[in-house]
Amino acid sequence: MLCGCPGVLRTSAAPAAALAAALLSSLARCSLLEPGDAVVSALSPYFGTKTRYEDVNPALRSDPEAPRRDPRLLEGSCTPVQLVALIRHGTRYPTAKQIRKLRQLHGLLQARRSGGGDGEAGGLGAALAAWPLGYADWMDGQLVEKGRLDMRRLALRLAALFPALFSRENYGRLRLVTSSKHRCVDSGAAFLQGLWQHYHPGLPPPDVADMECGPPRINDKLMRFFDHCEKFLTEVERNETALYHVEAFKTGPEMQTILKKVSDTLQVPVNDLNADLIQVAFFTCSFDLAIKGIKSPWCDVFDVDDAKVLEYLNDLKQYWKRGYGYTINSRSSCTLFQDIFRHLDKAVEQKQRSQPVSSPVILQFGHAETLLPLLSLMGYFKDKEPLTAYNYEEQVQRKFRSGHIVPYASNLIFVLYHCEDAKTPKEEFQVQMLLNEKVLPLAHSQETVSLYEDLKNHYKDILQSCQTSEECALPKMNSTFDEL
Ligand SMILES: *[C@@H]1O[C@H](CO)[C@@H](O)[C@H](O)[C@H]1NC(C)=O
Ligand SMILES: *[C@@H]1O[C@H](CO)[C@@H](O)[C@H](O)[C@H]1NC(C)=O
């Protein structure tokens, strides 16, 4: 059923205090999200990188631990021999920067209530002013309890999907690598606890440090390659004009429309608002849903059209900073790409020599910023036209939608198979890729499986001629010229 949440209060003429009280009591009644809550489910497809994993895989809402085997996964004469998984951390708190902006907006709303002394400015603005902020600086992007759950459940599903790889015997040979960020280290630990639960149902998991495979190893050069690429840092990250289209869209007509509307709804002068504050209000709607499982009153500020515009604003940033906007964004991930193929190569070699595969499962924990450049490097989700500040309408059907690609706990998995055909004695190796547990057709063939050699051949250039030292080097000044 639908809760009569804040929206209905907007037009009422009752005094602000009474409204706020009514709001809080109505929220107390309906704050736990009812399935199918119309407001949130209308907005949640546009939450971008703050999308819940279960919104991309809706079947998980009813049974989050049941593996859903993609029917396109190979079986029969092909045995999986190695799995390399890149995993984004689970649900997290807002960053300190986001919390600061939210506090600023909240302060604006509260100042309006106490300063004017008028009762007429009630409604949603008053209700939001009375609504506790719920986020503090210390939370700064850390993994939340729901995020640990995301990871434990992913571990349980993957272990059930690839039982031979995640066998009890292989447990000590698991290889975990992680970014140094807390949320990633904690995600790795939660994943291990999920596996423990798989092997020993009902037994409480030991401390990660005491686990057989040891704690995840930190490697930022691999998982946060973007922090170690000088060319990226200079030309994109620290370059004020690199995100030109993001800034232009913030002041463009689509955002202006939302600014005016929100100014009316919240009874705050339009000059006090800006795109960043609007965006943080929208993020808070998504954070309250993902972290607390509630329908936040912040969601009532927006309708679906606003949500689509704010999703585009988020995607624009990802596009120019992590995706196809600049070549260096994706080229900086070559190291990670080559690392994956080194693991696969080694497994193929060991298998050909009839040796056991030394690392049957490799788990790497990182960020949306780790996955997007890699997927771009491999040619995925590329639109014909770039995303710009001026083609919002034309890009409504775009492929590059971060909410579909990198929600919380998103994962890109390479599965290497050893295949033996009874009729022909020739053995061969095949590869499948999974994005968020669904088979991702290969970029070069659109097929759901590829011969390992064909895949390597397709990515020959990246495997052979992409050297981080060269790709990430800043163009040299011509010193010969200087000396003249
Ligand atoms: C910053 O970005 C702009 C736009 O891509 C580019 O023209 C300029 O060369 C960049 N500046 C630096 C220092 O790389
Ligand atoms: C450096 O500048 C000189 C003079 O313009 C030019 O002849 C030479 O090719 C340049 N070298 C490089 C490496 O760009």
Short mmCIF file of C-alpha atoms in Angstrom, two decimals, residues 6 8 22 24 137 184 186 192 217 230 245 294 361 363 367:
data_model
loop_
_atom_site.label_atom_id
_atom_site.label_comp_id
_atom_site.label_asym_id
_atom_site.label_seq_id
_atom_site.Cartn_x
_atom_site.Cartn_y
_atom_site.Cartn_z
CA PRO A 6 4.73 14.33 3.13
CA VAL A 8 0.00 15.77 0.66
CA ALA A 22 1.78 15.75 11.48
CA LEU A 24 6.75 13.35 11.68
CA ASP A 137 31.05 14.04 9.30
CA CYS A 184 36.70 -1.34 0.07
CA ASP A 186 35.57 -3.61 4.76
CA LEU A 192 35.02 -13.32 3.21
CA ARG A 217 45.97 -7.04 0.33
CA GLU A 230 50.08 11.92 -13.75
CA HIS A 245 30.03 20.21 -19.85
CA ILE A 294 13.12 4.46 4.14
CA VAL A 361 39.58 -17.20 -7.49
CA LEU A 363 38.73 -10.93 -5.96
CA HIS A 367 35.23 1.75 -6.86
#
